[in-house]
């Protein structure tokens, strides 16, 4: 992992108009960056805006406000076709549901080669077939699978096809939106191991969105915790699990059941009450320790600091 | 010794399909004691949901059949009962909590009426009494302002609250057995924690038995007294929660435990179980897990292993427990579990 920032998200906002006078602030001013070669985990409960963040970064939605810079260039705003194409090639997405994200009427080869054709990466069909077969082998499938349709595959195999499709255009950055939550436990490990292997071989950077915190801790270098459209805490994954500071992070961590009966018998759940926050001023994102950020007011900042030092 | 409330003996369930008959459950035997929670874990397609559906008499006919086996409850074999007899048991003695609270409630009915339905049918309560009881039940499952809430529709509740309503319906007639099929899978972790606490609390109050189906081993460690691990329509290992988590014997259980990261397993690679589960239209002759099992021996491809006894509470179906089997070395993650537990129990011994 280098120190170079591959993706910089600044004060990103995504608001949806849901009625004449009602607006849902799905993402409400979040700032973070992702370094080249790292895996950044984004966790939170459903409705906290983690998926919206991913989708906004890759321009599936137009951001309400804020900026997203990829390798120093602004992703949002008006873009010409060729500029967009360039971004699309560098940034790819793996979706949650391997059943819904593959077109059932296309063969695996068609699905994977669509991106190759759009970006003109192959000259003829022979090259296309070769490339698709290579990709299938990279993700642990056989080259015979190229002529089949998605319904002939199991969930884990389909997710591999989705990964092959994302890899086809040789991206630098992959957004994985809950890539394993629809899979069985034993298959989840296969896919996670594959993602880790591909990261090493292709020098990929991941934004890994999930609600399964133990898996996120395992795969991520740094983790951001979201709550109601805001990022409440951001730290190295070890640090976040050892020294959670924000009460919401604490409550989230204390709620995860672990596969260890002895631990479970003694686990005490911490309940988060948003009303306990200091409301004297608007909370800000502050650095409480090197590389450990937390959303808090000045007063809370002092209190958290004290708590960390004890 | 606790009293057995339910006994399942050699249960087989098949489904007829165009491509042949699928043997979804292939000889499952277990019992359920009063007041205990038995967790059934396994991958999708392992037969865990079909097993509970059989207990409820909800195997769809005519495609689904129970060619062999008994389900003994209250002196009766549930597999032999007519639909009419079964409908007297279902919802009264045995009731079920489904996975998805979004689809298991009727969207066009007020939730009060959905709770009252079984009270009026099974307990012959008057409408007013049933309403009173419905309010009590909503209070029991922790829904605020139950008096106002019973006149609302499911869409006016959040996911966690809806699952509480589903639990209230299941509890309406004080069932002896509660079957919970992935009751928390669709919920967020903090809501899941609340629902699990609620279920344990209710179990303490009512002394009912729970069969809890899940694929989340964290949840199992939290709720279960005993655990049955299912693979390809069979129970491959059964024991107390400590037996399964700290002294697992079956390579499939090793795989399951190894494929989940614990919070202190940092750098090592997860143990993925290679391949995928077998097609149960033509189940393999030998051990169904053999093709995915790095410890498989020649006999695994030829003969199905019987249940070997490990201790009074712990049984596993793997040839590795046969007296002629070679010593094998379980994966590192599993050995660490065994070691931690051995040390832990020694500490406990010191204290006593």
XYZ file of C-alpha atoms in Angstrom:
662
model
C 0.000 0.000 0.000
C 1.376 3.395 -0.942
C 0.656 6.783 0.526
C -0.736 8.023 -2.778
C -4.402 8.903 -2.533
C -6.283 7.145 -5.295
C -9.722 8.354 -4.343
C -10.580 11.515 -2.454
C -14.148 12.066 -1.347
C -14.845 15.529 0.030
C -18.056 16.585 1.724
C -20.094 14.242 -0.475
C -23.847 14.663 -0.242
C -26.588 12.673 -1.866
C -30.113 13.839 -1.159
C -33.205 12.262 -2.672
C -36.455 14.127 -3.193
C -39.149 11.780 -1.919
C -42.118 14.093 -1.996
C -42.849 17.725 -2.619
C -41.490 18.784 0.736
C -39.555 15.806 1.933
C -35.944 15.090 1.257
C -34.023 12.012 2.358
C -30.449 12.866 3.148
C -28.993 9.444 2.359
C -25.435 10.703 2.407
C -24.919 13.930 4.236
C -21.452 15.355 3.926
C -18.844 12.631 4.231
C -15.133 13.021 3.653
C -12.558 10.280 3.340
C -9.828 9.088 1.038
C -8.621 5.716 -0.147
C -4.961 5.036 -0.780
C -3.706 3.085 -3.746
C -3.639 -0.634 -3.020
C -5.626 -0.573 0.179
C -9.006 -2.002 1.083
C -11.324 0.494 2.647
C -14.281 -1.011 4.490
C -17.542 0.859 4.863
C -19.920 -0.498 7.478
C -23.235 0.473 8.960
C -26.800 -0.711 9.236
C -29.310 -0.743 6.418
C -30.358 2.740 5.480
C -27.187 4.392 6.745
C -26.142 5.401 3.246
C -23.196 3.068 2.686
C -24.475 1.668 -0.612
C -25.548 5.112 -1.775
C -22.017 6.318 -1.089
C -20.598 3.582 -3.312
C -23.103 4.210 -6.052
C -22.546 7.954 -5.975
C -18.775 7.558 -6.195
C -19.109 5.511 -9.365
C -21.632 8.007 -10.776
C -24.669 5.772 -10.728
C -26.217 8.773 -9.002
C -25.352 12.422 -9.543
C -24.029 13.856 -6.313
C -26.065 16.626 -4.693
C -22.931 18.300 -3.429
C -19.265 17.653 -2.737
C -16.561 16.204 -4.891
C -15.043 12.846 -5.734
C -11.527 12.891 -7.124
C -10.009 9.831 -8.705
C -6.226 9.996 -9.131
C -6.464 13.762 -8.799
C -9.223 14.269 -11.357
C -12.793 15.209 -10.572
C -15.198 12.369 -11.361
C -18.403 14.346 -11.120
C -19.593 17.374 -13.016
C -20.022 17.686 -16.750
C -17.998 15.198 -18.705
C -17.611 14.355 -22.332
C -18.305 10.827 -23.486
C -14.672 9.913 -23.832
C -13.841 11.255 -20.393
C -16.642 9.180 -18.878
C -15.440 6.122 -20.701
C -12.001 6.609 -19.229
C -13.403 6.688 -15.680
C -15.672 3.737 -16.253
C -12.691 1.693 -17.254
C -10.718 2.543 -14.159
C -13.586 2.063 -11.731
C -15.754 -1.044 -11.624
C -18.387 -2.423 -9.344
C -19.294 -5.838 -7.939
C -22.904 -6.052 -6.838
C -24.570 -7.713 -3.908
C -27.034 -10.016 -5.568
C -25.401 -12.388 -8.046
C -28.860 -13.426 -9.189
C -30.083 -9.990 -10.178
C -26.867 -8.458 -11.479
C -26.274 -10.788 -14.437
C -28.473 -10.584 -17.514
C -30.200 -13.996 -17.736
C -30.439 -13.799 -21.538
C -26.731 -13.366 -22.149
C -24.106 -16.076 -22.093
C -21.205 -15.736 -19.704
C -18.949 -14.795 -22.594
C -21.298 -12.009 -23.672
C -21.559 -10.729 -20.109
C -17.821 -10.610 -19.567
C -16.888 -9.316 -23.021
C -19.392 -6.456 -23.070
C -16.905 -4.157 -21.386
C -14.067 -5.366 -23.627
C -16.050 -4.344 -26.716
C -17.208 -0.997 -25.357
C -13.639 -0.005 -24.596
C -12.279 -1.596 -27.750
C -9.826 -3.793 -25.907
C -9.984 -6.734 -28.275
C -9.538 -6.729 -32.034
C -11.416 -9.843 -33.068
C -13.494 -12.704 -31.762
C -10.523 -14.989 -31.328
C -8.874 -12.502 -29.009
C -12.160 -11.926 -27.212
C -12.641 -15.650 -26.548
C -9.082 -15.967 -25.329
C -9.442 -13.022 -22.949
C -12.758 -14.313 -21.546
C -11.254 -17.749 -20.975
C -8.279 -16.230 -19.180
C -10.593 -14.197 -16.969
C -12.696 -17.227 -16.129
C -9.600 -19.092 -15.075
C -8.422 -16.137 -12.983
C -11.620 -16.258 -10.938
C -11.537 -20.042 -10.590
C -14.029 -21.127 -13.247
C -13.443 -23.286 -16.337
C -13.182 -22.016 -19.883
C -16.073 -24.311 -20.848
C -18.309 -22.098 -18.742
C -18.108 -19.286 -21.312
C -20.970 -20.598 -23.424
C -23.367 -21.133 -20.544
C -26.101 -18.909 -19.125
C -26.198 -17.472 -15.567
C -29.016 -19.761 -14.384
C -26.717 -22.749 -14.796
C -24.474 -21.527 -11.983
C -24.653 -21.516 -8.200
C -24.572 -18.277 -6.216
C -20.848 -18.457 -5.528
C -20.046 -19.177 -9.170
C -22.245 -16.289 -10.294
C -20.426 -13.943 -7.991
C -17.201 -15.122 -9.646
C -18.678 -14.217 -13.040
C -19.520 -10.770 -11.651
C -15.918 -10.428 -10.498
C -14.598 -11.553 -13.911
C -16.794 -8.929 -15.573
C -15.426 -6.236 -13.290
C -11.844 -7.340 -13.960
C -12.276 -7.515 -17.750
C -11.429 -3.860 -18.376
C -8.428 -3.959 -16.044
C -9.691 -1.444 -13.508
C -7.596 0.105 -10.759
C -10.421 0.535 -8.314
C -13.303 -1.806 -7.483
C -16.356 -0.984 -5.415
C -17.703 -4.184 -3.890
C -21.193 -3.594 -2.505
C -21.945 -6.447 -0.081
C -20.333 -8.956 -2.455
C -20.699 -11.886 -0.081
C -23.871 -11.300 1.933
C -26.011 -13.381 -0.424
C -23.647 -16.362 -0.246
C -23.337 -19.328 2.098
C -20.687 -19.236 4.805
C -18.341 -21.747 3.157
C -18.667 -19.949 -0.188
C -18.120 -16.519 1.394
C -14.621 -17.566 2.388
C -13.897 -18.697 -1.188
C -14.927 -15.325 -2.608
C -13.077 -13.319 0.038
C -9.903 -15.331 -0.549
C -10.305 -14.739 -4.292
C -10.710 -10.981 -3.815
C -7.589 -10.908 -1.659
C -5.594 -12.907 -4.205
C -6.699 -10.665 -7.078
C -5.770 -7.585 -5.100
C -2.213 -8.835 -4.738
C -1.868 -9.944 -8.359
C -3.469 -6.916 -10.020
C -2.601 -4.222 -7.499
C -6.262 -3.369 -6.980
C -7.816 -0.893 -4.590
C -11.127 -1.854 -3.002
C -14.014 -0.064 -1.420
C -15.665 -2.921 0.468
C -19.198 -2.171 1.618
C -20.764 -4.601 4.081
C -22.696 -5.037 7.266
C -20.878 -8.199 8.361
C -18.311 -6.631 10.637
C -16.084 -9.638 11.257
C -15.582 -10.127 7.502
C -14.949 -6.383 7.025
C -12.329 -6.413 9.751
C -10.686 -9.395 8.122
C -10.442 -7.898 4.639
C -10.004 -4.157 5.296
C -6.978 -2.036 6.099
C -9.097 0.870 7.253
C -12.772 1.043 8.168
C -15.323 3.838 8.141
C -18.490 3.507 10.219
C -21.603 5.241 8.896
C -24.738 6.222 10.757
C -27.640 8.115 9.201
C -25.698 9.492 6.262
C -22.711 10.622 8.280
C -19.403 8.996 8.904
C -19.077 8.756 12.669
C -15.703 7.073 12.974
C -12.770 6.148 10.746
C -9.628 4.269 11.739
C -7.260 1.425 10.911
C -9.248 -1.766 11.323
C -7.187 -3.053 14.277
C -7.500 0.280 16.038
C -11.237 0.525 15.395
C -11.912 -2.870 16.924
C -9.553 -2.419 19.856
C -10.354 1.196 20.712
C -13.749 2.196 19.388
C -14.524 5.721 20.512
C -17.879 6.775 19.138
C -20.788 5.315 21.145
C -22.444 4.090 17.953
C -19.339 2.124 16.928
C -19.203 0.626 20.400
C -22.819 -0.420 20.227
C -22.374 -1.893 16.738
C -19.312 -3.889 17.792
C -20.985 -5.151 20.932
C -23.964 -6.397 18.926
C -22.059 -8.814 16.673
C -22.399 -12.406 17.803
C -19.125 -14.295 17.418
C -18.750 -18.031 16.807
C -17.487 -18.592 20.338
C -19.994 -19.750 22.981
C -17.771 -18.755 25.889
C -17.458 -15.196 24.602
C -21.194 -15.119 23.863
C -22.137 -16.097 27.412
C -20.276 -13.055 28.710
C -20.985 -10.553 25.945
C -22.643 -7.380 27.186
C -24.472 -5.316 24.642
C -24.015 -1.563 24.694
C -27.109 0.310 23.602
C -26.660 3.481 21.579
C -28.830 6.430 22.450
C -28.348 9.333 20.008
C -29.917 11.665 22.586
C -26.868 11.382 24.826
C -24.772 13.498 22.497
C -23.635 16.958 23.363
C -25.842 19.296 21.332
C -24.197 22.609 22.212
C -22.571 22.773 18.761
C -22.492 21.000 15.421
C -20.290 17.904 15.642
C -17.201 17.872 13.439
C -14.919 15.138 12.196
C -11.802 15.334 14.367
C -8.593 13.343 14.564
C -8.409 11.881 18.041
C -5.226 9.888 17.453
C -3.071 9.717 14.348
C -5.318 8.287 11.606
C -8.235 7.766 13.979
C -11.099 10.137 13.259
C -14.362 10.557 15.087
C -17.418 12.762 14.674
C -17.793 14.821 17.842
C -18.139 18.252 19.423
C -15.297 19.993 21.266
C -16.593 18.829 24.610
C -17.003 15.241 23.469
C -13.575 15.371 21.854
C -11.975 16.070 25.237
C -14.043 13.369 26.924
C -13.210 10.753 24.277
C -9.540 11.647 24.478
C -9.543 11.161 28.216
C -11.285 7.827 27.807
C -8.733 6.649 25.229
C -5.808 7.520 27.421
C -7.097 5.562 30.381
C -32.415 -35.858 32.472
C -34.723 -33.421 30.784
C -37.944 -34.684 29.330
C -38.028 -35.238 25.573
C -40.755 -33.268 23.912
C -40.140 -34.217 20.302
C -38.417 -37.160 18.664
C -37.499 -37.325 15.005
C -36.490 -40.761 13.773
C -34.902 -41.479 10.402
C -36.865 -38.725 8.656
C -36.718 -38.751 4.858
C -38.254 -36.100 2.621
C -38.210 -36.195 -1.177
C -39.540 -33.831 -3.820
C -40.595 -34.990 -7.254
C -39.318 -32.734 -10.009
C -39.055 -33.036 -13.777
C -35.429 -34.052 -13.481
C -36.125 -36.785 -10.961
C -36.802 -36.980 -7.261
C -34.681 -34.759 -5.029
C -33.763 -36.386 -1.739
C -33.773 -33.247 0.382
C -33.677 -34.914 3.797
C -32.026 -38.321 4.045
C -32.494 -39.989 7.385
C -32.446 -37.312 10.055
C -32.673 -38.395 13.678
C -32.689 -36.081 16.688
C -34.715 -35.232 19.742
C -35.707 -32.007 21.390
C -35.886 -31.608 25.147
C -38.196 -29.400 27.126
C -36.961 -25.840 27.474
C -33.866 -26.247 25.320
C -32.764 -24.515 22.153
C -31.500 -26.746 19.385
C -29.773 -24.943 16.540
C -29.640 -26.541 13.112
C -26.857 -25.139 10.944
C -25.923 -25.831 7.371
C -25.662 -24.282 3.937
C -28.607 -23.548 1.706
C -29.869 -26.813 0.317
C -28.657 -28.841 3.274
C -32.236 -29.707 4.228
C -32.512 -27.667 7.409
C -35.582 -25.712 6.336
C -37.248 -28.780 4.847
C -36.769 -30.597 8.167
C -38.634 -27.888 10.065
C -41.317 -27.703 7.401
C -41.849 -31.429 7.921
C -42.259 -30.813 11.663
C -44.973 -28.277 10.880
C -46.637 -30.543 8.318
C -45.949 -27.947 5.656
C -44.270 -30.135 3.034
C -46.102 -29.173 -0.168
C -48.096 -32.074 -1.569
C -48.189 -33.896 -3.905
C -44.616 -33.098 -5.012
C -43.185 -33.481 -1.516
C -43.306 -36.864 0.217
C -42.163 -38.376 3.457
C -41.342 -41.924 2.328
C -39.807 -42.975 5.620
C -39.441 -41.849 9.198
C -41.376 -40.718 12.232
C -41.913 -37.447 14.021
C -43.142 -38.274 17.528
C -44.852 -35.515 19.430
C -47.169 -35.998 22.372
C -47.515 -39.725 21.639
C -48.539 -39.113 18.015
C -46.613 -39.593 14.789
C -47.047 -36.274 12.996
C -46.225 -37.780 9.604
C -49.335 -39.956 9.797
C -51.817 -37.224 10.691
C -54.397 -35.900 8.266
C -54.334 -32.243 7.242
C -57.250 -31.565 9.533
C -55.594 -33.153 12.575
C -52.349 -31.387 11.780
C -54.040 -27.993 11.596
C -55.044 -28.439 15.245
C -51.434 -28.825 16.273
C -49.972 -26.228 13.961
C -50.041 -22.793 15.552
C -51.131 -24.219 18.910
C -48.521 -26.738 20.037
C -45.928 -26.082 17.390
C -45.581 -22.700 15.786
C -43.156 -21.073 13.460
C -41.293 -17.804 13.036
C -40.323 -17.204 9.440
C -37.260 -15.525 8.040
C -38.700 -12.569 6.284
C -40.977 -10.323 8.343
C -41.752 -8.394 5.173
C -43.550 -11.296 3.536
C -44.842 -13.415 6.398
C -47.453 -10.880 7.494
C -50.626 -10.153 5.559
C -50.296 -6.564 4.303
C -54.060 -6.012 4.090
C -54.883 -7.041 7.663
C -54.418 -5.010 10.806
C -51.814 -6.677 12.962
C -54.240 -7.047 15.887
C -56.472 -9.246 13.767
C -53.509 -11.309 12.591
C -52.593 -12.078 16.190
C -56.197 -12.747 17.209
C -56.769 -15.192 14.346
C -55.175 -18.200 16.017
C -56.535 -17.310 19.458
C -60.085 -17.351 18.133
C -59.511 -20.503 16.099
C -57.518 -22.632 18.550
C -58.507 -21.348 21.946
C -62.102 -20.472 21.046
C -61.684 -17.075 22.648
C -64.267 -14.354 22.258
C -63.251 -11.384 20.159
C -62.859 -9.072 23.144
C -60.764 -11.534 25.075
C -58.577 -12.239 22.082
C -58.009 -8.526 21.680
C -56.935 -8.224 25.294
C -54.539 -11.119 24.850
C -53.179 -9.571 21.613
C -52.340 -6.399 23.520
C -50.613 -8.468 26.207
C -48.587 -10.294 23.579
C -47.446 -7.082 21.916
C -46.359 -5.845 25.313
C -44.475 -9.097 25.900
C -42.511 -8.725 22.663
C -41.669 -5.133 23.529
C -43.805 -3.055 21.197
C -44.589 0.350 22.688
C -48.219 1.614 22.813
C -49.731 -1.780 21.985
C -53.268 -0.414 22.350
C -52.791 1.894 19.378
C -50.499 -0.379 17.464
C -52.969 -3.279 17.090
C -55.048 -1.145 14.767
C -52.156 -0.529 12.415
C -51.040 -2.344 9.283
C -47.686 -4.120 8.782
C -46.287 -1.351 6.555
C -46.488 1.019 9.502
C -43.883 -1.048 11.372
C -40.120 -1.205 10.895
C -38.409 -4.501 10.041
C -37.429 -5.268 13.628
C -40.898 -4.352 14.922
C -42.521 -6.534 12.261
C -40.407 -9.477 13.349
C -41.639 -8.827 16.904
C -45.206 -9.014 15.611
C -44.415 -12.312 13.878
C -43.029 -13.611 17.168
C -46.154 -12.421 18.994
C -48.303 -14.381 16.527
C -46.158 -17.475 17.000
C -46.454 -17.156 20.777
C -50.192 -16.491 20.826
C -51.265 -19.981 21.922
C -48.311 -20.698 24.236
C -46.776 -23.281 21.933
C -44.623 -26.044 23.369
C -42.272 -25.872 20.414
C -41.199 -22.798 18.513
C -39.576 -23.326 15.132
C -37.537 -20.318 14.076
C -36.309 -20.423 10.479
C -33.565 -17.809 10.167
C -35.607 -15.322 12.217
C -32.889 -12.680 12.283
C -31.155 -13.097 8.940
C -33.055 -10.211 7.331
C -32.338 -7.851 10.222
C -29.502 -5.513 11.123
C -27.054 -6.616 13.822
C -28.354 -4.314 16.538
C -31.962 -5.343 15.809
C -30.848 -8.980 15.614
C -29.357 -8.670 19.082
C -32.656 -7.329 20.426
C -34.698 -10.128 18.832
C -32.334 -12.816 20.152
C -32.530 -11.357 23.642
C -36.310 -11.256 23.362
C -36.505 -14.907 22.294
C -34.286 -16.048 25.148
C -36.286 -13.997 27.598
C -39.587 -15.450 26.390
C -38.189 -18.954 26.510
C -37.270 -18.438 30.151
C -40.775 -17.225 30.939
C -42.716 -19.867 29.012
C -40.292 -22.826 29.178
C -40.900 -23.623 25.512
C -38.419 -25.484 23.310
C -36.904 -23.759 20.306
C -35.551 -25.203 17.085
C -33.426 -22.442 15.639
C -32.329 -22.626 12.034
C -29.516 -20.429 10.883
C -26.303 -20.387 8.926
C -24.739 -17.769 11.183
C -22.415 -19.509 13.632
C -22.208 -16.368 15.758
C -25.950 -16.545 16.357
C -25.666 -20.262 17.119
C -23.009 -19.620 19.749
C -25.321 -17.050 21.263
C -28.625 -18.926 21.461
C -28.054 -22.668 21.294
C -27.849 -25.303 24.009
C -27.258 -28.003 21.436
C -26.248 -27.838 17.785
C -26.944 -30.126 14.830
C -24.800 -29.583 11.733
C -26.520 -30.627 8.518
C -24.951 -31.385 5.184
C -26.643 -32.739 2.051
C -29.795 -33.826 3.874
C -28.103 -35.505 6.830
C -26.991 -34.536 10.296
C -23.224 -34.932 10.198
C -22.500 -33.837 13.740
C -24.619 -33.157 16.800
C -23.621 -32.148 20.294
C -23.778 -29.447 22.927
C -22.736 -26.007 21.834
C -19.361 -26.473 23.540
C -18.834 -29.866 21.863
C -19.382 -28.363 18.434
C -17.416 -25.151 18.861
C -14.515 -26.404 20.972
C -14.191 -30.070 20.114
C -15.559 -30.484 16.577
C -14.929 -33.858 14.974
C -16.392 -33.669 11.486
C -14.261 -32.114 8.706
C -17.332 -30.193 7.483
C -17.736 -28.598 10.904
C -14.028 -27.760 10.799
C -14.569 -26.107 7.431
C -17.530 -24.085 8.651
C -15.689 -22.878 11.745
C -12.542 -22.132 9.753
C -14.318 -20.175 7.053
C -15.511 -17.523 9.480
C -12.947 -14.980 10.581
C -12.816 -14.419 14.309
C -11.891 -10.972 15.505
C -8.375 -12.098 16.364
C -7.622 -14.155 13.256
C -5.785 -11.455 11.391
C -3.460 -12.388 8.606
C -3.949 -16.051 7.824
C -6.081 -17.072 4.875
C -9.614 -18.236 5.601
C -10.224 -21.934 5.140
C -12.619 -22.062 2.266
C -14.433 -25.325 1.688
C -13.658 -25.996 -1.977
C -16.390 -26.799 -4.485
C -20.104 -26.729 -3.817
C -22.692 -29.073 -2.257
C -23.758 -32.178 -4.220
C -26.849 -32.517 -6.352
C -29.399 -34.377 -4.250
C -31.248 -35.837 -7.206
C -28.483 -38.424 -7.337
C -26.833 -38.353 -3.941
C -23.391 -39.959 -3.904
C -23.083 -43.532 -2.623
C -20.482 -42.751 0.000
C -20.100 -39.754 2.259
C -21.707 -36.798 0.470
C -18.997 -34.481 1.759
C -16.116 -36.622 0.456
C -15.513 -34.675 -2.811
C -14.953 -31.447 -0.829
C -13.166 -33.072 2.058
C -9.361 -32.817 2.146
C -9.333 -35.594 4.754
C -11.415 -38.017 2.683
C -10.283 -41.636 2.624
C -11.067 -44.426 0.187
C -13.952 -45.694 2.292
C -15.632 -42.267 2.171
C -16.397 -42.744 -1.503
C -17.781 -46.245 -0.952
C -19.826 -46.247 2.214
C -21.736 -43.715 4.230
C -20.260 -43.324 7.679
C -22.560 -44.173 10.615
C -22.923 -41.874 13.623
C -19.933 -42.451 15.873
C -20.279 -41.659 19.534
C -17.768 -39.159 20.883
C -19.394 -38.651 24.263
C -22.875 -39.020 25.753
C -23.925 -35.756 24.184
C -21.726 -35.669 21.105
C -22.031 -37.718 17.891
C -20.422 -37.307 14.465
C -20.749 -39.136 11.162
C -17.220 -39.357 9.830
C -14.997 -42.344 9.192
C -12.186 -40.444 10.891
C -13.673 -41.589 14.191
C -13.424 -45.254 13.264
C -10.835 -47.168 15.291
C -8.860 -48.034 12.130
C -8.771 -44.461 10.858
C -5.433 -42.665 10.776
C -4.767 -39.729 13.072
C -5.400 -36.487 11.222
C -4.421 -32.961 11.949
C -7.363 -30.519 11.994
C -6.830 -27.056 10.477
C -4.925 -24.517 12.567
C -7.985 -22.353 13.297
C -9.814 -25.372 14.724
C -6.842 -26.529 16.769
C -6.615 -23.058 18.273
C -10.250 -23.341 19.347
C -9.622 -26.720 20.997
C -6.509 -25.418 22.726
C -8.186 -22.252 23.985
C -10.983 -24.313 25.380
C -8.697 -26.846 27.059
C -6.880 -23.971 28.746
C -10.156 -22.264 29.581
C -11.629 -25.345 31.198
C -8.479 -25.879 33.220
C -8.798 -22.352 34.533
C -12.371 -23.080 35.474
C -11.202 -26.226 37.211
C -8.722 -24.192 39.241
C -11.389 -21.841 40.395
C -13.737 -24.524 41.651
